mmCIF file of C-alpha atoms in Angstrom:
data_model
loop_
_atom_site.group_PDB
_atom_site.id
_atom_site.type_symbol
_atom_site.label_atom_id
_atom_site.label_comp_id
_atom_site.label_asym_id
_atom_site.label_seq_id
_atom_site.Cartn_x
_atom_site.Cartn_y
_atom_site.Cartn_z
ATOM 1 C CA UNK A 294 9.135 14.238 6.055
ATOM 2 C CA UNK A 295 12.754 15.287 5.909
ATOM 3 C CA UNK A 296 14.094 17.309 2.959
ATOM 4 C CA UNK A 297 17.668 18.370 2.317
ATOM 5 C CA UNK A 298 18.195 20.113 -1.005
ATOM 6 C CA UNK A 299 21.114 21.783 -2.758
ATOM 7 C CA UNK A 300 21.732 22.965 -6.288
ATOM 8 C CA UNK A 301 25.194 22.068 -7.509
ATOM 9 C CA UNK A 302 26.870 20.738 -10.616
ATOM 10 C CA UNK A 303 29.842 18.450 -10.422
ATOM 11 C CA UNK A 304 31.553 15.693 -12.363
ATOM 12 C CA UNK A 305 33.401 13.121 -10.302
ATOM 13 C CA UNK A 306 36.077 10.964 -11.849
ATOM 14 C CA UNK A 307 37.080 8.325 -9.363
ATOM 15 C CA UNK A 308 40.883 8.008 -9.310
ATOM 16 C CA UNK A 309 40.965 4.957 -7.071
ATOM 17 C CA UNK A 310 40.082 2.674 -9.966
ATOM 18 C CA UNK A 311 40.220 2.654 -13.708
ATOM 19 C CA UNK A 312 36.750 3.468 -14.982
ATOM 20 C CA UNK A 313 35.229 3.184 -18.401
ATOM 21 C CA UNK A 314 33.608 6.593 -18.055
ATOM 22 C CA UNK A 315 33.361 9.404 -15.487
ATOM 23 C CA UNK A 316 30.670 9.430 -12.892
ATOM 24 C CA UNK A 317 28.372 12.286 -13.839
ATOM 25 C CA UNK A 318 26.146 13.663 -11.144
ATOM 26 C CA UNK A 319 22.898 15.434 -11.750
ATOM 27 C CA UNK A 320 22.905 19.199 -11.147
ATOM 28 C CA UNK A 321 20.548 18.920 -8.246
ATOM 29 C CA UNK A 322 21.487 17.487 -4.889
ATOM 30 C CA UNK A 323 18.538 16.332 -2.886
ATOM 31 C CA UNK A 324 17.642 14.007 -0.043
ATOM 32 C CA UNK A 325 13.943 13.504 0.639
ATOM 33 C CA UNK A 326 12.803 10.930 3.185
ATOM 34 C CA UNK A 327 9.147 10.182 3.812
ATOM 35 C CA UNK A 328 8.491 8.337 7.059
ATOM 36 C CA UNK A 329 4.884 9.476 7.400
ATOM 37 C CA UNK A 330 3.324 6.656 5.384
ATOM 38 C CA UNK A 331 1.644 3.876 7.336
ATOM 39 C CA UNK A 332 3.073 1.004 5.271
ATOM 40 C CA UNK A 333 6.492 2.163 4.112
ATOM 41 C CA UNK A 334 9.463 4.465 4.704
ATOM 42 C CA UNK A 335 11.261 5.727 1.612
ATOM 43 C CA UNK A 336 14.122 8.051 0.718
ATOM 44 C CA UNK A 337 15.021 9.581 -2.640
ATOM 45 C CA UNK A 338 18.519 10.956 -3.139
ATOM 46 C CA UNK A 339 20.337 12.687 -5.966
ATOM 47 C CA UNK A 340 23.922 13.924 -6.054
ATOM 48 C CA UNK A 341 26.962 12.135 -4.688
ATOM 49 C CA UNK A 342 25.501 8.915 -3.270
ATOM 50 C CA UNK A 343 27.746 6.148 -1.952
ATOM 51 C CA UNK A 344 26.701 2.864 -0.395
ATOM 52 C CA UNK A 345 28.767 0.356 1.553
ATOM 53 C CA UNK A 346 26.641 -2.763 1.530
ATOM 54 C CA UNK A 347 28.416 -4.771 4.196
ATOM 55 C CA UNK A 348 27.743 -2.078 6.785
ATOM 56 C CA UNK A 349 24.321 -1.165 5.322
ATOM 57 C CA UNK A 350 25.351 2.487 5.208
ATOM 58 C CA UNK A 351 24.529 5.098 2.575
ATOM 59 C CA UNK A 352 26.625 8.272 2.456
ATOM 60 C CA UNK A 353 25.220 11.472 0.952
ATOM 61 C CA UNK A 354 27.517 14.415 0.242
ATOM 62 C CA UNK A 355 26.255 17.803 1.419
ATOM 63 C CA UNK A 356 27.572 21.312 1.895
ATOM 64 C CA UNK A 357 25.809 21.439 5.254
ATOM 65 C CA UNK A 358 28.296 21.758 8.108
ATOM 66 C CA UNK A 359 26.191 19.531 10.387
ATOM 67 C CA UNK A 360 26.217 15.803 9.645
ATOM 68 C CA UNK A 361 22.946 13.944 10.189
ATOM 69 C CA UNK A 362 21.733 10.341 9.960
ATOM 70 C CA UNK A 363 18.483 8.409 9.474
ATOM 71 C CA UNK A 364 17.646 4.713 9.569
ATOM 72 C CA UNK A 365 15.261 3.050 7.111
ATOM 73 C CA UNK A 366 14.054 -0.523 6.692
ATOM 74 C CA UNK A 367 13.323 -0.855 2.955
ATOM 75 C CA UNK A 368 10.332 -3.193 3.109
ATOM 76 C CA UNK A 369 6.718 -2.117 2.635
ATOM 77 C CA UNK A 370 5.147 -3.738 5.694
ATOM 78 C CA UNK A 371 5.962 -1.115 8.303
ATOM 79 C CA UNK A 372 4.146 -1.682 11.575
ATOM 80 C CA UNK A 373 4.042 -5.462 11.157
ATOM 81 C CA UNK A 374 6.561 -6.709 13.719
ATOM 82 C CA UNK A 375 6.578 -10.236 12.332
ATOM 83 C CA UNK A 376 7.475 -8.999 8.864
ATOM 84 C CA UNK A 377 9.925 -6.291 9.858
ATOM 85 C CA UNK A 378 11.966 -7.887 12.648
ATOM 86 C CA UNK A 379 14.551 -9.462 10.321
ATOM 87 C CA UNK A 380 14.637 -6.740 7.646
ATOM 88 C CA UNK A 381 18.061 -5.117 7.208
ATOM 89 C CA UNK A 382 18.205 -1.517 8.447
ATOM 90 C CA UNK A 383 20.052 1.001 6.281
ATOM 91 C CA UNK A 384 21.614 4.104 7.789
ATOM 92 C CA UNK A 385 21.769 7.263 5.678
ATOM 93 C CA UNK A 386 24.584 9.591 6.719
ATOM 94 C CA UNK A 387 25.014 13.089 5.348
ATOM 95 C CA UNK A 388 28.710 13.942 5.123
ATOM 96 C CA UNK A 389 30.134 17.393 4.459
ATOM 97 C CA UNK A 390 31.657 17.429 0.980
ATOM 98 C CA UNK A 391 35.399 16.857 0.754
ATOM 99 C CA UNK A 392 35.327 15.367 4.251
ATOM 100 C CA UNK A 393 37.820 12.575 4.872
ATOM 101 C CA UNK A 394 35.066 10.439 6.391
ATOM 102 C CA UNK A 395 33.380 10.129 2.966
ATOM 103 C CA UNK A 396 34.424 6.662 1.724
ATOM 104 C CA UNK A 397 36.093 6.459 -1.673
ATOM 105 C CA UNK A 398 34.254 4.889 -4.586
ATOM 106 C CA UNK A 399 35.487 1.449 -5.596
ATOM 107 C CA UNK A 400 32.661 0.773 -8.054
ATOM 108 C CA UNK A 401 30.969 3.584 -9.929
ATOM 109 C CA UNK A 402 27.680 3.460 -11.818
ATOM 110 C CA UNK A 403 26.091 6.028 -14.117
ATOM 111 C CA UNK A 404 22.515 4.833 -13.616
ATOM 112 C CA UNK A 405 20.152 5.222 -10.636
ATOM 113 C CA UNK A 406 19.846 2.575 -7.917
ATOM 114 C CA UNK A 407 16.816 1.169 -6.142
ATOM 115 C CA UNK A 408 17.492 -0.459 -2.768
ATOM 116 C CA UNK A 409 14.863 -2.825 -1.367
ATOM 117 C CA UNK A 410 14.511 -5.922 0.803
ATOM 118 C CA UNK A 411 13.052 -9.277 -0.159
ATOM 119 C CA UNK A 412 12.866 -10.488 3.412
ATOM 120 C CA UNK A 413 9.715 -10.417 5.538
ATOM 121 C CA UNK A 414 6.799 -12.204 3.902
ATOM 122 C CA UNK A 415 8.365 -12.256 0.435
ATOM 123 C CA UNK A 416 8.215 -16.043 0.336
ATOM 124 C CA UNK A 417 4.417 -15.789 0.196
ATOM 125 C CA UNK A 418 3.195 -15.320 -3.384
ATOM 126 C CA UNK A 419 0.603 -12.685 -2.471
ATOM 127 C CA UNK A 420 3.038 -10.617 -0.421
ATOM 128 C CA UNK A 421 5.764 -10.965 -3.042
ATOM 129 C CA UNK A 422 3.525 -9.196 -5.541
ATOM 130 C CA UNK A 423 1.713 -6.781 -3.237
ATOM 131 C CA UNK A 424 4.655 -5.696 -1.060
ATOM 132 C CA UNK A 425 7.543 -5.883 -3.524
ATOM 133 C CA UNK A 426 6.923 -6.567 -7.227
ATOM 134 C CA UNK A 427 4.172 -4.010 -7.779
ATOM 135 C CA UNK A 428 5.844 -1.211 -5.754
ATOM 136 C CA UNK A 429 9.127 -2.024 -7.526
ATOM 137 C CA UNK A 430 7.396 -1.651 -10.890
ATOM 138 C CA UNK A 431 6.043 1.741 -9.824
ATOM 139 C CA UNK A 432 9.470 2.920 -8.605
ATOM 140 C CA UNK A 433 11.597 1.671 -11.499
ATOM 141 C CA UNK A 434 9.535 1.525 -14.686
ATOM 142 C CA UNK A 435 10.267 5.181 -15.480
ATOM 143 C CA UNK A 436 13.970 4.393 -15.860
ATOM 144 C CA UNK A 437 13.342 2.215 -18.920
ATOM 145 C CA UNK A 438 15.644 -0.562 -17.615
ATOM 146 C CA UNK A 439 18.507 1.900 -16.971
ATOM 147 C CA UNK A 440 18.515 1.202 -13.233
ATOM 148 C CA UNK A 441 20.395 -1.025 -10.795
ATOM 149 C CA UNK A 442 18.601 -3.121 -8.160
ATOM 150 C CA UNK A 443 20.393 -3.467 -4.829
ATOM 151 C CA UNK A 444 18.669 -6.232 -2.906
ATOM 152 C CA UNK A 445 18.883 -6.821 0.828
ATOM 153 C CA UNK A 446 17.975 -10.069 2.604
ATOM 154 C CA UNK A 447 18.293 -11.814 -0.750
ATOM 155 C CA UNK A 448 16.793 -15.250 -1.319
ATOM 156 C CA UNK A 449 18.102 -16.973 -4.468
ATOM 157 C CA UNK A 450 14.799 -18.779 -5.095
ATOM 158 C CA UNK A 451 12.875 -15.489 -4.957
ATOM 159 C CA UNK A 452 15.135 -13.834 -7.501
ATOM 160 C CA UNK A 453 14.961 -16.798 -9.878
ATOM 161 C CA UNK A 454 11.166 -17.018 -9.532
ATOM 162 C CA UNK A 455 10.712 -13.410 -10.648
ATOM 163 C CA UNK A 456 13.664 -13.282 -13.059
ATOM 164 C CA UNK A 457 11.537 -12.383 -16.091
ATOM 165 C CA UNK A 458 10.061 -9.395 -14.277
ATOM 166 C CA UNK A 459 13.425 -8.224 -12.922
ATOM 167 C CA UNK A 460 14.975 -8.519 -16.383
ATOM 168 C CA UNK A 461 12.156 -6.467 -17.891
ATOM 169 C CA UNK A 462 12.693 -3.703 -15.325
ATOM 170 C CA UNK A 463 16.507 -3.602 -15.353
ATOM 171 C CA UNK A 464 19.135 -4.604 -17.885
ATOM 172 C CA UNK A 465 21.707 -5.063 -15.107
ATOM 173 C CA UNK A 466 22.430 -7.963 -12.800
ATOM 174 C CA UNK A 467 20.904 -7.674 -9.326
ATOM 175 C CA UNK A 468 23.452 -6.768 -6.646
ATOM 176 C CA UNK A 469 23.264 -8.707 -3.368
ATOM 177 C CA UNK A 470 24.091 -5.605 -1.358
ATOM 178 C CA UNK A 471 24.337 -7.314 2.052
ATOM 179 C CA UNK A 472 27.525 -9.103 1.008
ATOM 180 C CA UNK A 473 29.191 -6.225 -0.850
ATOM 181 C CA UNK A 474 32.366 -4.894 0.709
ATOM 182 C CA UNK A 475 32.806 -2.446 -2.175
ATOM 183 C CA UNK A 476 31.697 1.184 -2.042
ATOM 184 C CA UNK A 477 29.201 1.584 -4.869
ATOM 185 C CA UNK A 478 28.586 5.134 -6.107
ATOM 186 C CA UNK A 479 25.458 6.334 -7.885
ATOM 187 C CA UNK A 480 24.082 9.617 -9.252
ATOM 188 C CA UNK A 481 20.736 8.948 -7.574
ATOM 189 C CA UNK A 482 19.100 6.373 -5.380
ATOM 190 C CA UNK A 483 15.707 5.277 -4.095
ATOM 191 C CA UNK A 484 15.769 3.513 -0.736
ATOM 192 C CA UNK A 485 12.622 1.529 0.046
ATOM 193 C CA UNK A 486 9.480 0.889 -1.998
ATOM 194 C CA UNK A 487 6.333 2.944 -1.519
ATOM 195 C CA UNK A 488 3.074 1.072 -1.052
ATOM 196 C CA UNK A 489 -0.486 2.329 -0.830
ATOM 197 C CA UNK A 490 -1.574 2.518 2.810
ATOM 198 C CA UNK A 491 -4.941 0.871 2.215
ATOM 199 C CA UNK A 492 -4.850 -1.084 -1.045
ATOM 200 C CA UNK A 493 -3.327 -4.460 -1.863
ATOM 201 C CA UNK A 494 -2.223 -5.792 -5.269
ATOM 202 C CA UNK A 495 -2.331 -2.237 -6.494
ATOM 203 C CA UNK A 496 -0.266 0.219 -8.541
ATOM 204 C CA UNK A 497 -0.957 3.712 -9.831
ATOM 205 C CA UNK A 498 -1.708 2.138 -13.216
ATOM 206 C CA UNK A 499 -2.810 -1.458 -12.848
ATOM 207 C CA UNK A 500 -3.732 -1.546 -16.552
ATOM 208 C CA UNK A 501 -0.147 -0.704 -17.536
ATOM 209 C CA UNK A 502 1.207 -3.191 -15.004
ATOM 210 C CA UNK A 503 -0.857 -6.014 -16.469
ATOM 211 C CA UNK A 504 0.301 -5.077 -19.960
ATOM 212 C CA UNK A 505 3.846 -5.191 -18.581
ATOM 213 C CA UNK A 506 3.255 -8.716 -17.248
ATOM 214 C CA UNK A 507 1.847 -9.855 -20.581
ATOM 215 C CA UNK A 508 4.979 -8.553 -22.265
ATOM 216 C CA UNK A 509 7.316 -10.056 -19.640
ATOM 217 C CA UNK A 510 5.849 -13.549 -20.020
ATOM 218 C CA UNK A 511 4.822 -13.310 -23.707
ATOM 219 C CA UNK A 512 1.156 -13.888 -22.868
ATOM 220 C CA UNK A 513 -1.120 -14.102 -25.885
ATOM 221 C CA UNK A 514 -4.532 -13.038 -24.605
ATOM 222 C CA UNK A 515 -5.481 -9.531 -23.564
ATOM 223 C CA UNK A 516 -9.251 -10.196 -23.332
ATOM 224 C CA UNK A 517 -11.380 -13.176 -22.335
ATOM 225 C CA UNK A 518 -13.811 -15.010 -24.597
ATOM 226 C CA UNK A 519 -16.997 -13.226 -25.610
ATOM 227 C CA UNK A 520 -19.812 -15.764 -25.754
ATOM 228 C CA UNK A 521 -22.373 -15.272 -28.491
ATOM 229 C CA UNK A 522 -25.266 -17.315 -29.804
ATOM 230 C CA UNK A 523 -23.847 -20.118 -31.874
ATOM 231 C CA UNK A 524 -20.403 -19.986 -30.223
ATOM 232 C CA UNK A 525 -18.605 -23.298 -30.629
ATOM 233 C CA UNK A 526 -15.635 -22.559 -28.410
ATOM 234 C CA UNK A 527 -16.134 -23.425 -24.751
ATOM 235 C CA UNK A 528 -15.158 -20.978 -22.006
ATOM 236 C CA UNK A 529 -12.223 -22.314 -20.023
ATOM 237 C CA UNK A 530 -12.591 -22.661 -16.237
ATOM 238 C CA UNK A 531 -9.515 -22.966 -14.030
ATOM 239 C CA UNK A 532 -10.115 -24.506 -10.604
ATOM 240 C CA UNK A 533 -7.215 -23.683 -8.293
ATOM 241 C CA UNK A 534 -6.697 -26.719 -6.113
ATOM 242 C CA UNK A 535 -4.818 -26.926 -2.826
ATOM 243 C CA UNK A 536 -3.407 -30.094 -1.265
ATOM 244 C CA UNK A 537 -2.642 -29.139 2.319
ATOM 245 C CA UNK A 538 -5.170 -26.559 3.504
ATOM 246 C CA UNK A 539 -8.501 -25.143 2.313
ATOM 247 C CA UNK A 540 -8.914 -27.890 -0.252
ATOM 248 C CA UNK A 541 -12.019 -28.737 -2.276
ATOM 249 C CA UNK A 542 -12.993 -32.178 -0.966
ATOM 250 C CA UNK A 543 -15.462 -32.833 -3.796
ATOM 251 C CA UNK A 544 -13.657 -31.264 -6.732
ATOM 252 C CA UNK A 545 -14.793 -34.109 -9.044
ATOM 253 C CA UNK A 546 -18.432 -33.146 -8.458
ATOM 254 C CA UNK A 547 -17.627 -29.512 -9.254
ATOM 255 C CA UNK A 548 -15.862 -30.547 -12.469
ATOM 256 C CA UNK A 549 -18.804 -32.724 -13.547
ATOM 257 C CA UNK A 550 -21.261 -29.891 -12.944
ATOM 258 C CA UNK A 551 -19.130 -27.303 -14.738
ATOM 259 C CA UNK A 552 -18.593 -29.521 -17.777
ATOM 260 C CA UNK A 553 -22.314 -30.191 -18.006
ATOM 261 C CA UNK A 554 -22.827 -26.413 -18.137
ATOM 262 C CA UNK A 555 -20.503 -26.075 -21.114
ATOM 263 C CA UNK A 556 -17.121 -25.274 -19.503
ATOM 264 C CA UNK A 557 -13.794 -26.743 -20.448
ATOM 265 C CA UNK A 558 -12.331 -27.439 -17.014
ATOM 266 C CA UNK A 559 -8.744 -27.503 -15.763
ATOM 267 C CA UNK A 560 -7.904 -28.423 -12.155
ATOM 268 C CA UNK A 561 -4.402 -27.703 -10.908
ATOM 269 C CA UNK A 562 -2.300 -26.319 -8.096
ATOM 270 C CA UNK A 563 -0.495 -23.058 -8.740
ATOM 271 C CA UNK A 564 3.135 -23.745 -9.638
ATOM 272 C CA UNK A 565 6.011 -21.518 -8.529
ATOM 273 C CA UNK A 566 7.164 -21.625 -12.155
ATOM 274 C CA UNK A 567 5.628 -18.347 -13.286
ATOM 275 C CA UNK A 568 6.334 -18.974 -16.956
ATOM 276 C CA UNK A 569 4.001 -21.964 -16.840
ATOM 277 C CA UNK A 570 1.505 -20.501 -14.388
ATOM 278 C CA UNK A 571 1.129 -17.179 -16.186
ATOM 279 C CA UNK A 572 0.424 -18.874 -19.516
ATOM 280 C CA UNK A 573 -2.067 -21.295 -17.984
ATOM 281 C CA UNK A 574 -3.989 -18.569 -16.151
ATOM 282 C CA UNK A 575 -3.920 -16.302 -19.204
ATOM 283 C CA UNK A 576 -5.472 -19.082 -21.296
ATOM 284 C CA UNK A 577 -8.531 -19.267 -19.005
ATOM 285 C CA UNK A 578 -11.703 -17.188 -19.009
ATOM 286 C CA UNK A 579 -12.869 -18.020 -15.487
ATOM 287 C CA UNK A 580 -10.709 -18.731 -12.442
ATOM 288 C CA UNK A 581 -11.997 -19.978 -9.098
ATOM 289 C CA UNK A 582 -10.407 -20.988 -5.829
ATOM 290 C CA UNK A 583 -10.594 -20.847 -2.052
ATOM 291 C CA UNK A 584 -9.111 -17.709 -0.453
ATOM 292 C CA UNK A 585 -5.315 -18.075 -0.469
ATOM 293 C CA UNK A 586 -2.061 -16.864 -1.987
ATOM 294 C CA UNK A 587 -2.536 -18.831 -5.224
ATOM 295 C CA UNK A 588 -5.328 -16.449 -6.187
ATOM 296 C CA UNK A 589 -2.695 -13.735 -6.669
ATOM 297 C CA UNK A 590 -2.287 -15.159 -10.159
ATOM 298 C CA UNK A 591 -5.412 -13.293 -11.253
ATOM 299 C CA UNK A 592 -2.838 -10.684 -12.345
ATOM 300 C CA UNK A 593 -2.287 -12.881 -15.427
ATOM 301 C CA UNK A 594 -5.956 -13.274 -16.366
ATOM 302 C CA UNK A 595 -7.206 -11.657 -19.580
ATOM 303 C CA UNK A 596 -9.393 -8.586 -19.134
ATOM 304 C CA UNK A 597 -13.140 -9.173 -18.869
ATOM 305 C CA UNK A 598 -12.433 -12.595 -17.395
ATOM 306 C CA UNK A 599 -14.399 -13.774 -14.351
ATOM 307 C CA UNK A 600 -12.800 -14.426 -10.976
ATOM 308 C CA UNK A 601 -14.700 -16.469 -8.370
ATOM 309 C CA UNK A 602 -13.364 -16.392 -4.817
ATOM 310 C CA UNK A 603 -14.677 -19.040 -2.438
ATOM 311 C CA UNK A 604 -14.657 -17.540 1.061
ATOM 312 C CA UNK A 605 -14.506 -20.049 3.967
ATOM 313 C CA UNK A 606 -16.004 -19.579 7.416
ATOM 314 C CA UNK A 607 -14.267 -17.273 9.872
ATOM 315 C CA UNK A 608 -15.353 -13.722 8.994
ATOM 316 C CA UNK A 609 -12.849 -13.629 6.124
ATOM 317 C CA UNK A 610 -14.939 -11.196 4.099
ATOM 318 C CA UNK A 611 -12.642 -8.242 4.772
ATOM 319 C CA UNK A 612 -9.513 -10.174 3.766
ATOM 320 C CA UNK A 613 -11.245 -11.626 0.719
ATOM 321 C CA UNK A 614 -12.414 -8.213 -0.445
ATOM 322 C CA UNK A 615 -9.187 -6.330 0.323
ATOM 323 C CA UNK A 616 -6.654 -8.893 -0.905
ATOM 324 C CA UNK A 617 -8.410 -10.118 -4.050
ATOM 325 C CA UNK A 618 -11.940 -8.805 -4.571
ATOM 326 C CA UNK A 619 -11.262 -5.093 -4.990
ATOM 327 C CA UNK A 620 -7.965 -5.644 -6.835
ATOM 328 C CA UNK A 621 -9.742 -7.954 -9.314
ATOM 329 C CA UNK A 622 -12.240 -5.238 -10.157
ATOM 330 C CA UNK A 623 -9.401 -2.769 -10.675
ATOM 331 C CA UNK A 624 -7.800 -5.208 -13.101
ATOM 332 C CA UNK A 625 -10.842 -5.202 -15.356
ATOM 333 C CA UNK A 626 -12.135 -8.573 -14.150
ATOM 334 C CA UNK A 627 -15.665 -9.446 -13.115
ATOM 335 C CA UNK A 628 -15.645 -10.540 -9.483
ATOM 336 C CA UNK A 629 -17.973 -13.086 -7.889
ATOM 337 C CA UNK A 630 -17.794 -14.062 -4.234
ATOM 338 C CA UNK A 631 -19.131 -17.361 -2.950
ATOM 339 C CA UNK A 632 -19.472 -17.525 0.829
ATOM 340 C CA UNK A 633 -19.244 -21.012 2.271
ATOM 341 C CA UNK A 634 -22.125 -22.106 4.480
ATOM 342 C CA UNK A 635 -21.648 -23.962 7.752
ATOM 343 C CA UNK A 636 -22.732 -27.167 6.033
ATOM 344 C CA UNK A 637 -20.032 -26.776 3.373
ATOM 345 C CA UNK A 638 -17.165 -26.414 5.862
ATOM 346 C CA UNK A 639 -15.294 -29.436 7.212
ATOM 347 C CA UNK A 640 -15.072 -27.627 10.549
ATOM 348 C CA UNK A 641 -18.419 -29.318 11.259
ATOM 349 C CA UNK A 642 -16.481 -32.584 11.483
ATOM 350 C CA UNK A 643 -14.260 -31.137 14.217
ATOM 351 C CA UNK A 644 -16.549 -28.981 16.360
ATOM 352 C CA UNK A 645 -20.135 -29.204 17.622
ATOM 353 C CA UNK A 646 -22.519 -26.983 15.662
ATOM 354 C CA UNK A 647 -23.077 -24.697 18.662
ATOM 355 C CA UNK A 648 -19.350 -24.049 19.095
ATOM 356 C CA UNK A 649 -17.996 -20.483 19.092
ATOM 357 C CA UNK A 650 -15.987 -21.379 15.963
ATOM 358 C CA UNK A 651 -19.292 -21.055 14.099
ATOM 359 C CA UNK A 652 -21.243 -18.640 16.255
ATOM 360 C CA UNK A 653 -18.538 -16.205 17.340
ATOM 361 C CA UNK A 654 -15.455 -16.129 15.057
ATOM 362 C CA UNK A 655 -14.385 -12.884 16.762
ATOM 363 C CA UNK A 656 -13.728 -14.863 19.939
ATOM 364 C CA UNK A 657 -11.142 -16.875 17.998
ATOM 365 C CA UNK A 658 -9.679 -13.691 16.486
ATOM 366 C CA UNK A 659 -9.223 -12.239 19.958
ATOM 367 C CA UNK A 660 -6.925 -15.151 20.777
ATOM 368 C CA UNK A 661 -4.460 -13.850 18.178
ATOM 369 C CA UNK A 662 -3.498 -14.503 14.586
ATOM 370 C CA UNK A 663 -1.940 -17.919 15.257
ATOM 371 C CA UNK A 664 -5.160 -19.238 16.812
ATOM 372 C CA UNK A 665 -7.249 -17.771 13.993
ATOM 373 C CA UNK A 666 -4.972 -19.133 11.262
ATOM 374 C CA UNK A 667 -4.816 -22.576 12.842
ATOM 375 C CA UNK A 668 -8.611 -22.820 13.069
ATOM 376 C CA UNK A 669 -9.879 -21.224 9.882
ATOM 377 C CA UNK A 670 -6.920 -21.265 7.495
ATOM 378 C CA UNK A 671 -5.169 -24.541 8.326
ATOM 379 C CA UNK A 672 -7.899 -26.887 9.588
ATOM 380 C CA UNK A 673 -10.721 -25.953 7.237
ATOM 381 C CA UNK A 674 -11.519 -27.595 3.904
ATOM 382 C CA UNK A 675 -14.541 -26.986 1.698
ATOM 383 C CA UNK A 676 -17.159 -29.344 0.280
ATOM 384 C CA UNK A 677 -19.093 -27.215 -2.184
ATOM 385 C CA UNK A 678 -22.839 -27.651 -2.475
ATOM 386 C CA UNK A 679 -22.760 -28.118 -6.263
ATOM 387 C CA UNK A 680 -26.466 -27.251 -6.633
ATOM 388 C CA UNK A 681 -25.957 -23.965 -4.821
ATOM 389 C CA UNK A 682 -22.619 -23.279 -6.515
ATOM 390 C CA UNK A 683 -24.167 -23.847 -9.928
ATOM 391 C CA UNK A 684 -25.851 -20.454 -9.538
ATOM 392 C CA UNK A 685 -22.422 -18.790 -9.320
ATOM 393 C CA UNK A 686 -21.192 -20.630 -12.425
ATOM 394 C CA UNK A 687 -24.349 -19.520 -14.248
ATOM 395 C CA UNK A 688 -23.551 -15.892 -13.360
ATOM 396 C CA UNK A 689 -20.005 -16.385 -14.677
ATOM 397 C CA UNK A 690 -21.388 -17.535 -18.032
ATOM 398 C CA UNK A 691 -23.719 -14.535 -18.144
ATOM 399 C CA UNK A 692 -20.800 -12.179 -17.515
ATOM 400 C CA UNK A 693 -18.915 -13.651 -20.487
ATOM 401 C CA UNK A 694 -21.803 -12.853 -22.807
#
């Protein structure tokens, strides 16, 4: 942890450009960088903060006679080489005040800035929420939309996908900082988003975050159906289907069974259109699907709803629990886990029953992530034993009572 702190009061009026109003700094000058976290490096700065996007450099004015510099990659997947290799690095340079090397402001803002990357795994729906959206909510919600987002490694489709959330967090247009040749000046700045070292799909207040999502997407339901004797309304079951990998090969049988038990059933893939997806998921009382990124949409479920995760072969229990099981419980959902048997996996069509794929999944893991993903994530589909699975659906009904 590095801390540089000064107490000063100054008002800067940039004379290089006509401004609507002066740039007012806070009284305190501070630079605090935390590089001790396992998942993320972050810096918080107040005072005279200037950023030149094209060179990925942030300049911090200080009365210290010794200039220093630090480099931060503002993406919360530190330690993951695959995720971090193409993330833009930002250099923070402390410059002695009044020094000629301090670049002049060409654009001045009177609100804080948050600088973060949407590179890495941001194209994956789970990682988009867990690594970026939820940490961004935690970092920026306190500003009540009076904050500027400076985005590195920008992907237009990502920004448009989450536009409703970004608009709810900031009233200003996102700045694509990589392509900015201007020197933007701010009274304070957060570089990087802080993520919990052990938890996924998590914020300090998941209840408030889910309320925020309901507001962002105008979702109607805060709680799931409460079944009582004589109830005429059927509980709604959403079956998350997948076309390419980890598909349900007998989804029609599952639908028939569920309907016979009294469910209204919807089968669909998860759309990237979050307006549609959020409203669909919010309208359902029970959601089920095979382990995968589409299950991230449990964030839109009403409280007291039931989430059923179907866990394929391959010792996926840790991933299932960490990525979706524990987060679901924190969201106020009831969580049921259905572990696929050897007979329910289509891997039996590809390997002999005495193969290490079944008997020793760790031997596949030791070959590396690509070998594991290819075998268990990409080549495996699921044919549910509807008689056995009926027990899980019965538990879901009991939980709604």
